[in-house]
CSV table of N, CA and C in Angstrom, one decimal:
chain,number,residue,atom,x,y,z
A,1,UNK,N,-5.7,0.8,-10.7
A,1,UNK,CA,-6.2,-0.3,-9.9
A,1,UNK,C,-7.4,-0.9,-10.6
A,2,UNK,N,-7.7,-2.1,-10.4
A,2,UNK,CA,-8.9,-2.8,-11.0
A,2,UNK,C,-10.1,-2.2,-10.3
A,3,UNK,N,-11.2,-2.3,-11.1
A,3,UNK,CA,-12.5,-1.8,-10.6
A,3,UNK,C,-13.0,-2.5,-9.4
A,4,UNK,N,-12.8,-3.8,-9.3
A,4,UNK,CA,-13.2,-4.6,-8.2
A,4,UNK,C,-12.5,-4.2,-6.9
A,5,UNK,N,-11.2,-3.9,-7.0
A,5,UNK,CA,-10.4,-3.5,-5.8
A,5,UNK,C,-10.8,-2.1,-5.4
A,6,UNK,N,-11.0,-1.2,-6.4
A,6,UNK,CA,-11.5,0.1,-6.1
A,6,UNK,C,-12.8,0.1,-5.3
A,7,UNK,N,-13.7,-0.8,-5.7
A,7,UNK,CA,-15.0,-0.9,-5.1
A,7,UNK,C,-14.8,-1.4,-3.6
A,8,UNK,N,-13.9,-2.4,-3.5
A,8,UNK,CA,-13.6,-3.0,-2.2
A,8,UNK,C,-13.0,-1.9,-1.3
A,9,UNK,N,-12.1,-1.1,-1.9
A,9,UNK,CA,-11.5,0.0,-1.1
A,9,UNK,C,-12.5,1.0,-0.6
A,10,UNK,N,-13.5,1.3,-1.4
A,10,UNK,CA,-14.5,2.2,-1.0
A,10,UNK,C,-15.4,1.6,0.1
A,11,UNK,N,-15.7,0.4,0.0
A,11,UNK,CA,-16.5,-0.3,1.0
A,11,UNK,C,-15.8,-0.3,2.3
A,12,UNK,N,-14.5,-0.7,2.3
A,12,UNK,CA,-13.7,-0.6,3.5
A,12,UNK,C,-13.6,0.8,4.1
A,13,UNK,N,-13.5,1.7,3.3
A,13,UNK,CA,-13.4,3.1,3.7
A,13,UNK,C,-14.7,3.5,4.4
A,14,UNK,N,-15.8,3.1,3.9
A,14,UNK,CA,-17.1,3.4,4.5
A,14,UNK,C,-17.2,2.8,5.9
A,15,UNK,N,-16.5,1.7,6.2
A,15,UNK,CA,-16.5,1.1,7.5
A,15,UNK,C,-15.5,1.7,8.4
A,16,UNK,N,-14.6,2.5,7.9
A,16,UNK,CA,-13.5,3.1,8.7
A,16,UNK,C,-13.7,4.6,8.6
A,17,UNK,N,-14.6,5.2,9.4
A,17,UNK,CA,-14.8,6.7,9.3
A,17,UNK,C,-13.6,7.5,9.6
A,18,UNK,N,-12.6,7.0,10.3
A,18,UNK,CA,-11.4,7.8,10.6
A,18,UNK,C,-10.4,7.9,9.5
A,19,UNK,N,-10.6,7.1,8.4
A,19,UNK,CA,-9.8,7.2,7.2
A,19,UNK,C,-10.2,8.4,6.4
A,20,UNK,N,-9.2,9.2,6.0
A,20,UNK,CA,-9.5,10.4,5.3
A,20,UNK,C,-9.8,10.1,3.8
A,21,UNK,N,-10.7,10.8,3.2
A,21,UNK,CA,-11.0,10.6,1.8
A,21,UNK,C,-9.8,10.8,0.9
A,22,UNK,N,-8.9,11.7,1.3
A,22,UNK,CA,-7.7,11.9,0.5
A,22,UNK,C,-6.9,10.7,0.4
A,23,UNK,N,-6.8,10.0,1.5
A,23,UNK,CA,-6.0,8.8,1.6
A,23,UNK,C,-6.6,7.7,0.7
A,24,UNK,N,-7.9,7.6,0.7
A,24,UNK,CA,-8.6,6.6,-0.1
A,24,UNK,C,-8.4,6.9,-1.6
A,25,UNK,N,-8.5,8.2,-2.0
A,25,UNK,CA,-8.3,8.6,-3.3
A,25,UNK,C,-6.8,8.3,-3.8
A,26,UNK,N,-5.9,8.5,-2.9
A,26,UNK,CA,-4.5,8.2,-3.3
A,26,UNK,C,-4.3,6.7,-3.4
A,27,UNK,N,-4.8,5.9,-2.5
A,27,UNK,CA,-4.6,4.5,-2.5
A,27,UNK,C,-5.3,3.9,-3.8
A,28,UNK,N,-6.4,4.5,-4.2
A,28,UNK,CA,-7.1,4.1,-5.4
A,28,UNK,C,-6.2,4.2,-6.7
A,29,UNK,N,-5.2,5.0,-6.6
A,29,UNK,CA,-4.3,5.1,-7.8
A,29,UNK,C,-3.3,4.0,-7.9
A,30,UNK,N,-3.2,3.2,-6.9
A,30,UNK,CA,-2.1,2.2,-6.8
A,30,UNK,C,-2.6,0.9,-7.5
A,31,UNK,N,-1.7,0.1,-8.1
A,31,UNK,CA,-2.0,-1.2,-8.6
A,31,UNK,C,-2.1,-2.2,-7.5
A,32,UNK,N,-2.6,-3.4,-7.7
A,32,UNK,CA,-2.6,-4.4,-6.7
A,32,UNK,C,-1.2,-4.7,-6.2
A,33,UNK,N,-0.3,-4.8,-7.1
A,33,UNK,CA,1.1,-5.1,-6.7
A,33,UNK,C,1.7,-4.0,-5.8
A,34,UNK,N,1.4,-2.8,-6.1
A,34,UNK,CA,1.9,-1.7,-5.3
A,34,UNK,C,1.2,-1.7,-3.9
A,35,UNK,N,0.0,-2.0,-3.9
A,35,UNK,CA,-0.7,-2.1,-2.6
A,35,UNK,C,0.0,-3.2,-1.7
A,36,UNK,N,0.3,-4.3,-2.3
A,36,UNK,CA,0.9,-5.4,-1.6
A,36,UNK,C,2.3,-5.0,-1.1
A,37,UNK,N,3.1,-4.3,-1.9
A,37,UNK,CA,4.3,-3.7,-1.4
A,37,UNK,C,4.1,-2.8,-0.2
A,38,UNK,N,3.1,-1.9,-0.3
A,38,UNK,CA,2.8,-1.0,0.8
A,38,UNK,C,2.4,-1.7,2.0
A,39,UNK,N,1.6,-2.8,1.9
A,39,UNK,CA,1.2,-3.6,3.1
A,39,UNK,C,2.5,-4.2,3.7
A,40,UNK,N,3.4,-4.7,2.9
A,40,UNK,CA,4.6,-5.3,3.5
A,40,UNK,C,5.4,-4.2,4.2
A,41,UNK,N,5.5,-3.0,3.6
A,41,UNK,CA,6.2,-1.9,4.3
A,41,UNK,C,5.5,-1.6,5.6
A,42,UNK,N,4.2,-1.7,5.7
A,42,UNK,CA,3.5,-1.4,6.9
A,42,UNK,C,3.9,-2.5,8.0
A,43,UNK,N,4.2,-3.6,7.5
A,43,UNK,CA,4.7,-4.7,8.4
A,43,UNK,C,6.2,-4.6,8.7
A,44,UNK,N,6.8,-3.5,8.3
A,44,UNK,CA,8.2,-3.2,8.5
A,44,UNK,C,9.2,-4.2,7.9
A,45,UNK,N,8.8,-4.8,6.7
A,45,UNK,CA,9.7,-5.7,6.0
A,45,UNK,C,10.7,-4.9,5.2
A,46,UNK,N,11.9,-5.4,5.0
A,46,UNK,CA,12.9,-4.8,4.2
A,46,UNK,C,12.6,-5.1,2.7
A,47,UNK,N,13.3,-4.5,1.8
A,47,UNK,CA,13.1,-4.7,0.4
A,47,UNK,C,13.4,-6.2,0.0
A,48,UNK,N,14.4,-6.7,0.7
A,48,UNK,CA,14.8,-8.1,0.4
A,48,UNK,C,13.7,-9.1,0.9
A,49,UNK,N,13.2,-8.8,2.1
A,49,UNK,CA,12.1,-9.6,2.6
A,49,UNK,C,10.8,-9.5,1.8
A,50,UNK,N,10.5,-8.3,1.3
A,50,UNK,CA,9.4,-8.1,0.4
A,50,UNK,C,9.6,-8.9,-0.9
A,51,UNK,N,10.8,-8.8,-1.4
A,51,UNK,CA,11.1,-9.5,-2.7
A,51,UNK,C,10.9,-11.0,-2.5
A,52,UNK,N,11.3,-11.5,-1.4
A,52,UNK,CA,11.1,-13.0,-1.2
A,52,UNK,C,9.7,-13.3,-1.1
A,53,UNK,N,8.9,-12.5,-0.3
A,53,UNK,CA,7.5,-12.8,-0.1
A,53,UNK,C,6.7,-12.7,-1.4
A,54,UNK,N,7.1,-11.8,-2.3
A,54,UNK,CA,6.4,-11.6,-3.5
A,54,UNK,C,7.0,-12.4,-4.7
A,55,UNK,N,8.1,-13.0,-4.5
A,55,UNK,CA,8.8,-13.7,-5.5
A,55,UNK,C,9.2,-12.8,-6.7
A,56,UNK,N,9.8,-11.7,-6.3
A,56,UNK,CA,10.3,-10.7,-7.3
A,56,UNK,C,11.7,-10.3,-6.8
A,57,UNK,N,12.4,-9.5,-7.6
A,57,UNK,CA,13.7,-9.1,-7.3
A,57,UNK,C,13.7,-7.9,-6.3
A,58,UNK,N,14.7,-7.7,-5.5
A,58,UNK,CA,14.8,-6.4,-4.7
A,58,UNK,C,14.7,-5.2,-5.6
A,59,UNK,N,15.3,-5.2,-6.8
A,59,UNK,CA,15.2,-4.1,-7.7
A,59,UNK,C,13.8,-3.8,-8.1
A,60,UNK,N,13.0,-4.8,-8.3
A,60,UNK,CA,11.5,-4.6,-8.6
A,60,UNK,C,10.8,-3.9,-7.4
A,61,UNK,N,11.2,-4.4,-6.2
A,61,UNK,CA,10.6,-3.8,-5.0
A,61,UNK,C,11.0,-2.3,-5.0
A,62,UNK,N,12.2,-2.0,-5.2
A,62,UNK,CA,12.7,-0.6,-5.3
A,62,UNK,C,11.9,0.2,-6.3
A,63,UNK,N,11.7,-0.4,-7.5
A,63,UNK,CA,10.9,0.3,-8.5
A,63,UNK,C,9.4,0.6,-8.0
A,64,UNK,N,8.8,-0.4,-7.4
A,64,UNK,CA,7.5,-0.3,-6.9
A,64,UNK,C,7.5,0.8,-5.8
A,65,UNK,N,8.4,0.9,-4.9
A,65,UNK,CA,8.5,1.9,-3.9
A,65,UNK,C,8.6,3.3,-4.5
A,66,UNK,N,9.4,3.4,-5.5
A,66,UNK,CA,9.5,4.7,-6.2
A,66,UNK,C,8.2,5.1,-6.8
A,67,UNK,N,7.5,4.2,-7.5
A,67,UNK,CA,6.2,4.5,-8.1
A,67,UNK,C,5.2,4.9,-7.1
A,68,UNK,N,5.2,4.1,-6.0
A,68,UNK,CA,4.2,4.4,-4.9
A,68,UNK,C,4.5,5.8,-4.3
A,69,UNK,N,5.7,6.1,-4.1
A,69,UNK,CA,6.1,7.4,-3.5
A,69,UNK,C,5.6,8.5,-4.4
A,70,UNK,N,5.8,8.4,-5.7
A,70,UNK,CA,5.3,9.4,-6.6
A,70,UNK,C,3.8,9.5,-6.6
A,71,UNK,N,3.1,8.4,-6.7
A,71,UNK,CA,1.7,8.4,-6.7
A,71,UNK,C,1.0,9.0,-5.5
A,72,UNK,N,1.7,8.8,-4.3
A,72,UNK,CA,1.1,9.2,-3.1
A,72,UNK,C,1.7,10.6,-2.7
A,73,UNK,N,2.5,11.2,-3.6
A,73,UNK,CA,3.0,12.6,-3.4
A,73,UNK,C,3.8,12.6,-2.1
A,74,UNK,N,4.7,11.6,-1.9
A,74,UNK,CA,5.5,11.6,-0.7
A,74,UNK,C,6.9,12.0,-1.0
A,75,UNK,N,7.6,12.4,0.0
A,75,UNK,CA,9.0,12.9,-0.2
A,75,UNK,C,10.0,11.8,0.2
A,76,UNK,N,10.2,10.8,-0.6
A,76,UNK,CA,11.2,9.8,-0.3
A,76,UNK,C,10.7,8.5,0.5
A,77,UNK,N,11.6,7.6,0.6
A,77,UNK,CA,11.3,6.3,1.2
A,77,UNK,C,11.0,6.4,2.7
A,78,UNK,N,11.6,7.3,3.4
A,78,UNK,CA,11.2,7.4,4.8
A,78,UNK,C,9.7,7.9,5.0
A,79,UNK,N,9.3,8.8,4.2
A,79,UNK,CA,8.0,9.3,4.2
A,79,UNK,C,7.0,8.1,3.8
A,80,UNK,N,7.4,7.3,2.8
A,80,UNK,CA,6.6,6.2,2.4
A,80,UNK,C,6.4,5.2,3.5
A,81,UNK,N,7.5,4.8,4.2
A,81,UNK,CA,7.4,3.9,5.3
A,81,UNK,C,6.6,4.5,6.4
A,82,UNK,N,6.7,5.7,6.7
A,82,UNK,CA,5.9,6.4,7.7
A,82,UNK,C,4.4,6.3,7.4
A,83,UNK,N,4.1,6.6,6.1
A,83,UNK,CA,2.7,6.6,5.6
A,83,UNK,C,2.2,5.1,5.8
A,84,UNK,N,3.0,4.2,5.4
A,84,UNK,CA,2.5,2.8,5.5
A,84,UNK,C,2.2,2.4,7.0
A,85,UNK,N,3.1,2.8,7.9
A,85,UNK,CA,2.9,2.4,9.3
A,85,UNK,C,1.7,3.2,9.8
A,86,UNK,N,1.5,4.4,9.4
A,86,UNK,CA,0.3,5.2,9.9
A,86,UNK,C,-1.0,4.5,9.4
A,87,UNK,N,-1.0,4.0,8.2
A,87,UNK,CA,-2.2,3.4,7.7
A,87,UNK,C,-2.2,1.8,7.9
A,88,UNK,N,-1.4,1.3,8.8
A,88,UNK,CA,-1.2,-0.1,9.0
A,88,UNK,C,-2.6,-0.8,9.2
A,89,UNK,N,-3.4,-0.3,10.0
A,89,UNK,CA,-4.7,-1.0,10.3
A,89,UNK,C,-5.5,-1.1,9.1
A,90,UNK,N,-5.7,0.0,8.4
A,90,UNK,CA,-6.5,0.0,7.2
A,90,UNK,C,-5.9,-0.9,6.1
A,91,UNK,N,-4.6,-0.8,5.9
A,91,UNK,CA,-3.9,-1.6,4.9
A,91,UNK,C,-4.1,-3.1,5.2
A,92,UNK,N,-4.2,-3.5,6.4
A,92,UNK,CA,-4.4,-4.9,6.7
A,92,UNK,C,-5.8,-5.3,6.4
A,93,UNK,N,-6.8,-4.4,6.6
A,93,UNK,CA,-8.1,-4.7,6.1
A,93,UNK,C,-8.1,-4.9,4.6
A,94,UNK,N,-7.4,-4.1,3.9
A,94,UNK,CA,-7.3,-4.1,2.5
A,94,UNK,C,-6.5,-5.4,2.0
A,95,UNK,N,-5.6,-5.8,2.8
A,95,UNK,CA,-4.8,-7.0,2.5
A,95,UNK,C,-5.7,-8.2,2.2
A,96,UNK,N,-6.7,-8.4,2.9
A,96,UNK,CA,-7.6,-9.5,2.7
A,96,UNK,C,-8.3,-9.5,1.3
A,97,UNK,N,-8.4,-8.3,0.8
A,97,UNK,CA,-9.0,-8.1,-0.5
A,97,UNK,C,-8.1,-8.3,-1.7
A,98,UNK,N,-6.8,-8.0,-1.5
A,98,UNK,CA,-5.9,-8.1,-2.7
A,98,UNK,C,-4.9,-9.3,-2.6
A,99,UNK,N,-4.7,-9.9,-1.5
A,99,UNK,CA,-3.8,-11.0,-1.4
A,99,UNK,C,-4.5,-12.4,-1.4
C-alpha cells in the first residue's frame, strides 16, 4: 500500500477506537485496488458488479479476492465476504481516501 494511504488508514483507525490494531495491520498490507474490491464486497456486490464498477474483468476480481484472502489470512471467499461485511463501516470511511 502507498505511504499516503497507510497514513490515512492510521488516522482513521485513531478515530475509530473499536477497530482492532490487528485489522489495521492486515488492511495496511493491501493495495489500493484490493481495498476497493474489499469495499465493494462490503457493499455485497457480486464479482461481475465489482468488475463493471472498476472497469476490469471478473477474472481480475477473482484474482484480487484470492490475494486479499491470503493477505488477510482468511479461509476462502465466504470468510472474506464476512470480514468485509463486519468491517463495513470502517471500510466506507476508508473509501473516501482511496476512491
